Coordinates of C-alpha atoms and ligand atoms in Angstrom, one line a residue:
M1 CA 16.8 -22.2 8.9
G2 CA 15.5 -20.7 12.2
L3 CA 16.9 -18.3 14.8
A4 CA 15.6 -17.8 18.3
K5 CA 15.5 -14.2 19.2
H6 CA 14.0 -12.2 22.2
L7 CA 11.6 -9.4 21.4
T8 CA 9.3 -7.6 23.7
G9 CA 9.8 -10.5 26.4
T10 CA 8.7 -13.7 24.2
V11 CA 10.7 -15.9 22.0
K12 CA 10.2 -15.3 18.4
I13 CA 11.3 -17.6 15.4
H14 CA 12.6 -16.0 12.3
F15 CA 11.0 -17.5 9.3
N16 CA 14.1 -17.9 7.3
T17 CA 17.3 -16.2 8.3
M18 CA 19.3 -17.7 5.0
A19 CA 19.9 -16.1 2.0
Q20 CA 16.7 -16.2 0.0
T21 CA 15.0 -14.9 -3.3
I22 CA 11.9 -13.0 -3.0
I23 CA 9.4 -11.6 -5.5
I24 CA 7.9 -8.6 -4.8
T25 CA 4.8 -7.7 -6.9
G26 CA 3.9 -4.1 -7.5
G27 CA 7.2 -2.9 -6.5
A28 CA 7.1 0.0 -8.9
G29 CA 4.0 1.5 -7.2
F30 CA 3.7 3.5 -4.2
I31 CA 4.3 1.2 -1.0
G32 CA 5.9 -1.5 -3.2
S33 CA 8.8 0.8 -4.1
H34 CA 9.6 1.5 -0.3
V35 CA 9.4 -2.5 0.4
V36 CA 11.8 -2.9 -2.2
R37 CA 14.2 -0.2 -1.3
L38 CA 14.1 -1.4 2.3
F39 CA 14.7 -5.1 1.4
V40 CA 17.4 -4.6 -1.1
T41 CA 19.4 -2.2 1.2
R42 CA 18.7 -4.2 4.6
Y43 CA 19.3 -7.5 3.1
P44 CA 22.3 -7.3 0.5
E45 CA 22.4 -11.3 0.6
Y46 CA 18.7 -11.7 -0.7
R47 CA 17.8 -11.4 -4.3
I48 CA 14.8 -9.2 -4.7
I49 CA 12.7 -9.4 -8.0
N50 CA 10.3 -6.6 -8.6
L51 CA 7.6 -8.1 -10.6
D52 CA 5.4 -5.1 -12.0
A53 CA 3.2 -4.5 -15.2
L54 CA 4.1 -0.8 -14.9
T55 CA 0.4 0.4 -15.1
Y56 CA -0.5 4.2 -14.8
A57 CA 0.6 3.8 -11.1
G58 CA 4.0 1.9 -11.5
N59 CA 7.0 3.9 -12.1
L60 CA 10.5 2.9 -12.2
E61 CA 11.6 6.5 -11.3
N62 CA 10.5 5.5 -7.8
L63 CA 13.7 3.1 -7.5
R64 CA 16.4 5.0 -9.6
D65 CA 18.5 5.1 -6.3
I66 CA 18.9 1.4 -5.8
D67 CA 18.1 0.0 -9.2
Q68 CA 21.9 -0.6 -10.0
L69 CA 22.6 -2.6 -6.9
P70 CA 23.4 -6.1 -7.7
N71 CA 20.7 -7.9 -5.6
Y72 CA 17.7 -5.9 -7.5
H73 CA 16.0 -7.3 -10.4
F74 CA 13.3 -6.0 -12.5
E75 CA 10.6 -8.3 -14.4
K76 CA 7.8 -6.5 -16.3
V77 CA 5.0 -8.8 -16.0
N78 CA 1.3 -8.7 -15.7
I79 CA 0.0 -10.8 -13.0
L80 CA -2.8 -11.7 -15.5
D81 CA -0.3 -13.5 -17.6
T82 CA 0.1 -17.0 -16.2
A83 CA 2.5 -17.9 -18.8
A84 CA 4.8 -15.1 -17.8
L85 CA 4.4 -15.9 -14.0
E86 CA 5.5 -19.5 -14.6
M87 CA 8.5 -18.3 -16.5
V88 CA 9.4 -15.8 -13.9
F89 CA 9.0 -18.5 -10.9
S90 CA 11.1 -21.0 -13.0
K91 CA 13.8 -18.5 -13.5
W92 CA 14.3 -17.1 -10.1
N93 CA 12.9 -20.2 -7.9
P94 CA 11.7 -18.1 -5.3
D95 CA 11.3 -18.8 -1.5
G96 CA 9.1 -16.0 -0.8
V97 CA 6.4 -13.9 -2.6
I98 CA 5.4 -10.3 -1.1
H99 CA 2.2 -9.5 -3.0
L100 CA 1.4 -5.8 -3.4
A101 CA 0.3 -5.6 -7.0
A102 CA -3.1 -4.1 -7.3
E103 CA -5.4 -1.5 -8.5
S104 CA -5.6 0.6 -5.5
H105 CA -7.9 3.7 -6.1
V106 CA -11.3 3.6 -4.8
D107 CA -12.6 6.3 -7.0
R108 CA -11.2 4.4 -10.4
S109 CA -13.0 1.4 -8.9
I110 CA -16.3 3.0 -9.0
N111 CA -15.9 3.8 -12.6
S112 CA -14.1 0.8 -13.6
P113 CA -15.1 -2.2 -11.4
L114 CA -14.0 -5.0 -13.7
D115 CA -10.2 -3.8 -13.8
F116 CA -10.3 -4.5 -10.0
V117 CA -11.8 -8.0 -10.4
Y118 CA -9.1 -8.8 -13.1
T119 CA -5.9 -7.5 -11.2
N120 CA -7.0 -8.0 -7.5
V121 CA -9.0 -11.1 -7.6
I122 CA -7.9 -13.0 -10.9
G123 CA -4.3 -11.7 -10.7
T124 CA -4.1 -13.0 -6.9
V125 CA -5.5 -16.4 -7.8
N126 CA -3.1 -16.6 -10.7
L127 CA -0.2 -15.7 -8.4
L128 CA -1.4 -18.2 -5.6
N129 CA -1.7 -21.0 -8.4
T130 CA 1.8 -20.4 -9.4
A131 CA 3.3 -20.3 -6.1
K132 CA 1.2 -23.6 -5.3
H133 CA 2.6 -25.2 -8.4
H134 CA 6.0 -24.3 -8.2
W135 CA 6.4 -25.1 -4.4
K136 CA 4.6 -28.4 -4.6
N137 CA 7.4 -30.6 -3.7
N138 CA 8.7 -28.7 -0.8
L139 CA 6.8 -26.2 1.1
E140 CA 9.7 -25.9 3.7
G141 CA 11.0 -22.4 4.3
K142 CA 8.4 -20.7 1.8
R143 CA 6.1 -17.9 2.4
F144 CA 3.1 -16.2 0.4
Y145 CA 2.5 -12.9 2.0
H146 CA -0.4 -11.0 0.9
V147 CA -0.5 -7.1 1.5
S148 CA -4.3 -6.1 2.1
T149 CA -6.1 -3.1 3.6
D150 CA -8.3 -2.1 6.2
E151 CA -11.1 -1.3 3.8
V152 CA -12.2 -4.9 3.8
Y153 CA -13.7 -4.3 7.4
G154 CA -16.1 -1.6 6.0
A155 CA -17.0 1.4 8.1
L156 CA -16.9 2.2 11.6
G157 CA -19.2 4.9 13.5
D158 CA -17.9 7.3 16.1
T159 CA -16.0 4.8 18.1
G160 CA -14.5 1.4 18.2
F161 CA -11.6 -0.1 16.0
F162 CA -11.1 -2.8 13.3
T163 CA -9.5 -5.8 15.0
E164 CA -8.1 -9.0 13.0
E165 CA -11.4 -10.7 14.2
T166 CA -13.8 -8.0 12.6
R167 CA -16.3 -9.4 10.0
Y168 CA -15.7 -8.3 6.4
D169 CA -18.1 -5.8 5.2
P170 CA -16.6 -4.0 2.0
H171 CA -18.7 -1.5 0.4
S172 CA -16.6 -0.2 -2.7
P173 CA -15.8 -2.3 -5.8
Y174 CA -12.3 -1.8 -4.5
S175 CA -12.6 -3.1 -1.1
A176 CA -14.7 -6.0 -2.4
S177 CA -11.9 -7.1 -4.8
K178 CA -9.5 -6.9 -1.9
A179 CA -11.9 -8.8 0.4
A180 CA -12.2 -11.5 -2.4
S181 CA -8.3 -11.7 -2.9
D182 CA -8.0 -12.2 1.2
H183 CA -10.6 -15.1 1.0
F184 CA -8.6 -16.9 -1.8
V185 CA -5.4 -16.5 0.1
R186 CA -6.7 -18.0 3.2
A187 CA -8.6 -20.7 1.2
Y188 CA -5.4 -21.8 -0.4
H189 CA -3.8 -22.0 3.0
D190 CA -6.7 -24.0 4.5
T191 CA -7.2 -26.3 1.2
Y192 CA -3.7 -26.6 -0.1
Q193 CA -1.5 -25.8 3.1
L194 CA 0.0 -22.9 1.1
P195 CA 2.1 -21.0 3.8
V196 CA 0.4 -17.6 3.6
V197 CA 0.4 -14.7 6.0
I198 CA -1.8 -11.6 5.4
S199 CA -1.9 -7.8 6.7
N200 CA -4.5 -5.3 6.6
C201 CA -3.1 -1.8 6.8
S202 CA -4.7 1.7 7.1
N203 CA -4.3 4.7 4.9
N204 CA -0.5 5.2 3.9
Y205 CA 1.1 8.6 2.9
G206 CA 4.6 9.5 2.0
P207 CA 6.8 10.1 -0.9
N208 CA 6.1 8.6 -4.3
H209 CA 2.3 8.6 -3.5
F210 CA 0.4 8.9 -6.8
P211 CA -1.3 12.3 -7.0
E212 CA -4.9 10.9 -7.3
K213 CA -5.1 10.0 -3.6
L214 CA -6.2 12.7 -0.8
I215 CA -2.7 13.8 0.5
P216 CA -0.4 14.0 -2.8
L217 CA -3.5 15.4 -4.8
F218 CA -3.8 18.2 -2.4
I219 CA -0.3 18.8 -2.1
N220 CA 0.0 19.1 -6.1
N221 CA -3.1 21.4 -6.1
V222 CA -1.6 23.9 -3.5
I223 CA 1.5 24.0 -5.6
T224 CA -0.3 24.7 -8.8
G225 CA -3.2 26.8 -7.0
K226 CA -6.0 24.6 -8.0
P227 CA -9.1 24.0 -6.1
L228 CA -8.8 21.4 -3.2
P229 CA -11.9 19.1 -3.7
V230 CA -13.2 18.0 -0.3
Y231 CA -15.9 15.1 -0.9
G232 CA -19.0 15.3 1.1
D233 CA -19.2 17.3 4.7
G234 CA -15.3 16.6 5.0
L235 CA -16.1 14.8 8.2
Y236 CA -14.9 11.3 7.0
T237 CA -12.0 10.0 9.2
R238 CA -9.1 8.0 8.1
D239 CA -6.1 6.5 10.0
W240 CA -3.0 7.6 8.4
L241 CA 0.6 5.8 8.8
F242 CA 3.9 6.9 7.0
V243 CA 4.8 4.7 4.4
K244 CA 8.2 3.7 5.6
D245 CA 6.6 2.5 8.7
H246 CA 4.4 0.2 6.6
A247 CA 7.5 -1.2 5.0
T248 CA 9.0 -1.9 8.5
A249 CA 5.7 -3.8 9.4
I250 CA 5.9 -5.6 6.4
D251 CA 9.6 -6.7 7.1
K252 CA 8.5 -7.9 10.5
V253 CA 5.5 -10.0 9.2
F254 CA 7.3 -11.3 6.5
H255 CA 10.1 -12.6 8.7
E256 CA 8.5 -13.3 12.1
G257 CA 4.8 -13.5 11.5
K258 CA 3.1 -16.9 12.2
T259 CA 2.1 -18.6 9.0
G260 CA -1.8 -18.6 8.4
A261 CA -2.0 -15.4 10.5
T262 CA -3.6 -12.1 9.9
Y263 CA -2.0 -8.6 11.4
N264 CA -3.8 -5.3 11.2
I265 CA -1.1 -2.5 10.6
G266 CA -1.8 1.1 11.6
G267 CA -0.4 4.3 13.3
F268 CA -3.4 5.0 15.8
N269 CA -3.6 8.3 14.2
E270 CA -7.0 9.2 13.1
W271 CA -7.8 12.6 11.4
K272 CA -11.1 13.9 10.0
N273 CA -10.4 14.9 6.1
I274 CA -11.0 18.6 6.8
D275 CA -8.6 18.8 9.8
L276 CA -5.9 17.0 7.7
V277 CA -6.4 19.4 4.8
K278 CA -6.2 22.5 7.0
L279 CA -3.1 21.4 8.6
L280 CA -1.5 20.5 5.2
C281 CA -2.7 24.0 3.9
R282 CA -0.9 25.5 7.1
L283 CA 2.3 23.7 6.5
M284 CA 2.3 24.4 2.9
D285 CA 1.8 28.3 3.4
E286 CA 4.9 28.0 5.5
K287 CA 7.2 26.0 3.4
L288 CA 6.2 28.1 0.2
A289 CA 6.4 31.3 2.2
R290 CA 2.9 32.1 1.3
D291 CA 0.4 34.5 3.4
T292 CA -1.1 32.4 6.2
G293 CA -4.5 31.3 5.0
S294 CA -3.9 31.4 1.2
S295 CA -4.0 27.6 0.7
E296 CA -7.2 27.3 2.7
K297 CA -8.8 29.4 0.2
L298 CA -8.6 26.8 -2.5
I299 CA -10.8 24.3 -0.2
T300 CA -13.8 23.5 -2.3
Y301 CA -16.7 21.3 -1.2
V302 CA -17.8 18.7 -3.7
K303 CA -20.2 16.1 -4.6
D304 CA -19.7 12.9 -2.1
R305 CA -17.9 9.8 -3.2
P306 CA -20.8 7.1 -3.5
G307 CA -20.6 4.3 -1.0
H308 CA -18.1 6.6 1.2
D309 CA -17.1 4.8 4.1
R310 CA -17.4 7.0 7.3
R311 CA -14.4 6.1 9.5
Y312 CA -11.5 3.9 9.7
A313 CA -9.6 2.9 12.7
I314 CA -6.9 0.2 13.1
D315 CA -6.4 -1.5 16.5
A316 CA -2.7 -2.5 16.0
T317 CA -2.2 -4.3 19.3
K318 CA -1.5 -7.4 17.8
I319 CA 1.4 -6.7 15.8
N320 CA 2.8 -4.5 18.4
R321 CA 2.7 -7.3 21.1
E322 CA 3.7 -10.2 19.0
L323 CA 6.1 -8.7 16.6
G324 CA 7.3 -5.6 18.5
W325 CA 6.6 -3.2 15.8
K326 CA 5.5 0.3 16.1
P327 CA 5.3 3.5 14.0
S328 CA 8.6 5.7 13.9
V329 CA 7.3 9.1 13.3
T330 CA 4.4 11.4 14.4
F331 CA 2.0 12.6 11.8
E332 CA 3.2 16.2 12.0
E333 CA 6.7 15.0 11.2
G334 CA 5.8 12.5 8.3
L335 CA 3.5 15.1 6.6
S336 CA 6.3 17.6 6.9
L337 CA 8.9 15.0 5.3
T338 CA 6.2 14.3 2.5
I339 CA 5.6 17.9 1.7
D340 CA 9.3 18.5 1.4
W341 CA 9.7 15.4 -0.7
Y342 CA 7.1 16.8 -3.2
L343 CA 8.6 20.4 -3.2
Q344 CA 12.1 18.8 -4.1
N345 CA 10.9 16.2 -6.6
T346 CA 9.1 18.6 -9.2
E347 CA 10.3 16.6 -12.2
W348 CA 8.8 13.3 -10.6
L349 CA 5.3 15.3 -10.3
T350 CA 5.5 16.6 -13.7
H351 CA 6.2 13.4 -15.2
V352 CA 3.3 11.5 -13.2
T353 CA 0.9 14.1 -14.0
S354 CA 1.4 14.1 -17.6
G355 CA -0.6 11.9 -20.1
E356 CA -3.3 9.8 -18.8
Y357 CA -3.5 11.8 -15.3
Q358 CA -5.0 14.7 -17.2
Q359 CA -7.9 12.7 -18.7
Y360 CA -8.5 10.8 -15.2
Y361 CA -8.6 14.5 -13.5
D362 CA -11.0 15.8 -16.1
R363 CA -13.2 12.8 -15.6
Q364 CA -13.2 12.7 -11.9
Y365 CA -13.3 16.4 -11.0
H366 CA -14.8 18.0 -13.9
K367 CA -17.9 16.2 -14.9
Ligands
LIG1 P1 -0.2 1.7 -6.2 O1 -1.5 1.7 -6.9 O2 0.6 2.9 -5.9 O3 0.9 0.6 -7.2 C1 0.2 -0.7 -7.6 C2 1.4 -1.3 -8.4 O4 0.9 -2.5 -8.7 C3 1.7 -0.6 -9.4 O5 3.6 -0.4 -9.6 C4 1.4 -1.2 -10.7 O6 2.0 -1.1 -11.9 C5 1.3 -2.5 -10.2 N1 0.2 -3.5 -10.9 C6 -1.2 -3.2 -11.2 N2 -1.6 -4.1 -11.9 C7 -0.9 -5.0 -12.0 C8 -0.9 -6.2 -12.6 N3 -2.0 -6.6 -13.2 N4 0.3 -6.8 -12.9 C9 1.3 -6.5 -12.2 N5 1.7 -5.3 -11.6 C10 0.4 -4.5 -11.5 O7 -0.6 0.9 -4.9 P2 -0.2 1.2 -3.3 O8 -0.9 2.3 -2.9 O9 1.3 1.1 -3.3 O10 -0.8 -0.2 -2.9 C11 -0.1 -1.2 -2.7 C12 -0.7 -2.5 -2.1 O11 -1.0 -2.2 -0.8 C13 -2.2 -3.0 -2.7 O12 -2.3 -4.2 -2.8 C14 -3.0 -2.2 -1.9 O13 -4.2 -2.7 -1.8 C15 -2.7 -2.3 -0.6 N6 -2.9 -1.2 0.4 C16 -2.8 0.0 -0.1 C17 -2.8 1.3 1.0 C18 -2.6 2.5 0.8 O14 -3.0 3.5 1.4 N7 -1.9 3.1 -0.6 C19 -3.1 0.8 2.3 C20 -3.3 -0.6 2.6 C21 -2.9 -1.4 1.8
LIG2 O1 -7.4 2.3 3.9 C1 -6.6 1.9 3.2 C2 -6.9 2.3 1.9 O2 -6.6 4.0 1.8 C3 -6.0 1.8 0.8 O3 -6.5 0.3 0.7 C4 -6.3 2.3 -0.7 O4 -5.6 1.9 -1.5 C5 -6.1 3.7 -0.4 O5 -6.4 4.5 -1.9 C6 -6.5 4.5 0.6 O6 -8.2 4.7 0.4 P1 -9.1 6.0 0.6 O7 -10.2 5.8 -0.3 O8 -9.2 6.1 2.0 O9 -7.9 7.2 0.3 P2 -8.0 8.4 -0.5 O10 -6.8 9.1 -0.6 O11 -8.7 8.1 -1.9 O12 -9.1 9.3 0.2 C7 -8.8 9.4 1.6 C8 -10.1 10.1 2.1 O13 -10.2 11.4 1.4 C9 -11.6 9.7 1.7 O14 -12.4 10.1 2.8 C10 -11.9 10.4 0.6 C11 -11.4 11.7 0.6 N1 -11.1 12.6 -0.6 C12 -10.4 11.9 -1.5 C13 -9.8 12.4 -2.6 C14 -9.1 11.8 -3.7 C15 -11.6 13.8 -1.0 O15 -12.2 14.3 0.0 N2 -11.2 14.4 -2.0 C16 -10.6 13.8 -3.0 O16 -10.3 14.6 -4.3

């Protein structure tokens, strides 16, 4: 184990270059499915175990193209089920965990905060306990990677960035639950020497994004001619990163990140919501061969999200300097690829917008 490698002028030690078994939680979700695909295809000698409860947000259709590969395995397990976690760890004997399973939508957290406490806090502690118990005799070569969010840092004013040293200041039940889970992960490192690493990423977008979040919701509503519900004054700012770039960052952090460290991940790509929505409308008019301006007519200002964070912006200098990671696509390229994906995958969109989605949509937008 251990391979010296030159990267951006400094010597990097690979965490583990031997074949290994990795449990990826939340692998059927948006980001998780891109991480699973990257690891399964880039590391054919690894065994990749996708552990997912398949909630409304989990969808095995996201992995159809790789689910027959011999190094891919699926376990339908809820991280609240400690006995099932023990069984999966005993069965596969993992060297690493990449933990993405979570309740992830801020608006849902405002309506059902306890669901977020259960999965994001208690589920994460269950996973930490299982890894700690399973690895108790030998921590060598083991790694527990917790995937978190920039929302734990709260909200910025017009200037400045979130760095790894920014004080936690969460405002929504979602971000509070992610902040709590981050604290538990660090506590298990400091108290039990569990070899953890954490990353905090900005807003992702791309294929397979569930259409409750801004970009896929608005793409779907443009396609179906429904209103585009912009919260408040539309001047809230987010820092957008293409999901495949987040996946390559996770690969870097998992293999080369320092144990106990935190890495902020972002694209230095800030957009006010209304500017982003107008760009999306323009691209969609072109792609759907509709009259210029027809999608923009769907924009409707609606009641603001309670506790809405004004601005997020990540300083991603550390991961660039220490691990040599940077995004591979511009926002315009990534957004265009994303819209194309949704236009080509109408069956996927139809499946995920049937059933529970309609009830959620009515609750959220027709109250
Ligand atoms: P998602 O909602 O698309 O997927 C979550 C996945 O977790 C689903 O497959 C779901 O079935 C699974 N899951 C939920 N509860 C579970 C449970 N109790 N047991 C087992 N599996 C369960 O989420 P996402 O957007 O892909 O986010 C993945 C992770 O990345 C989350 O931890 C989120 O906080 C973090 N993150 C997301 C973003 C973003 O912009 N989407 C940005 C930064 C960090
Ligand atoms: O910053 C990282 C976070 O990004 C992740 O941790 C979360 O899991 C992810 O959901 C995302 O949170 P946001 O709340 O920023 O994303 P969302 O797509 O819900 O909203 C983006 C912005 O768009 C936000 O300012 C709210 C606004 N919005 C959203 C929706 C769904 C609207 O104006 N109208 C809408 O209908």
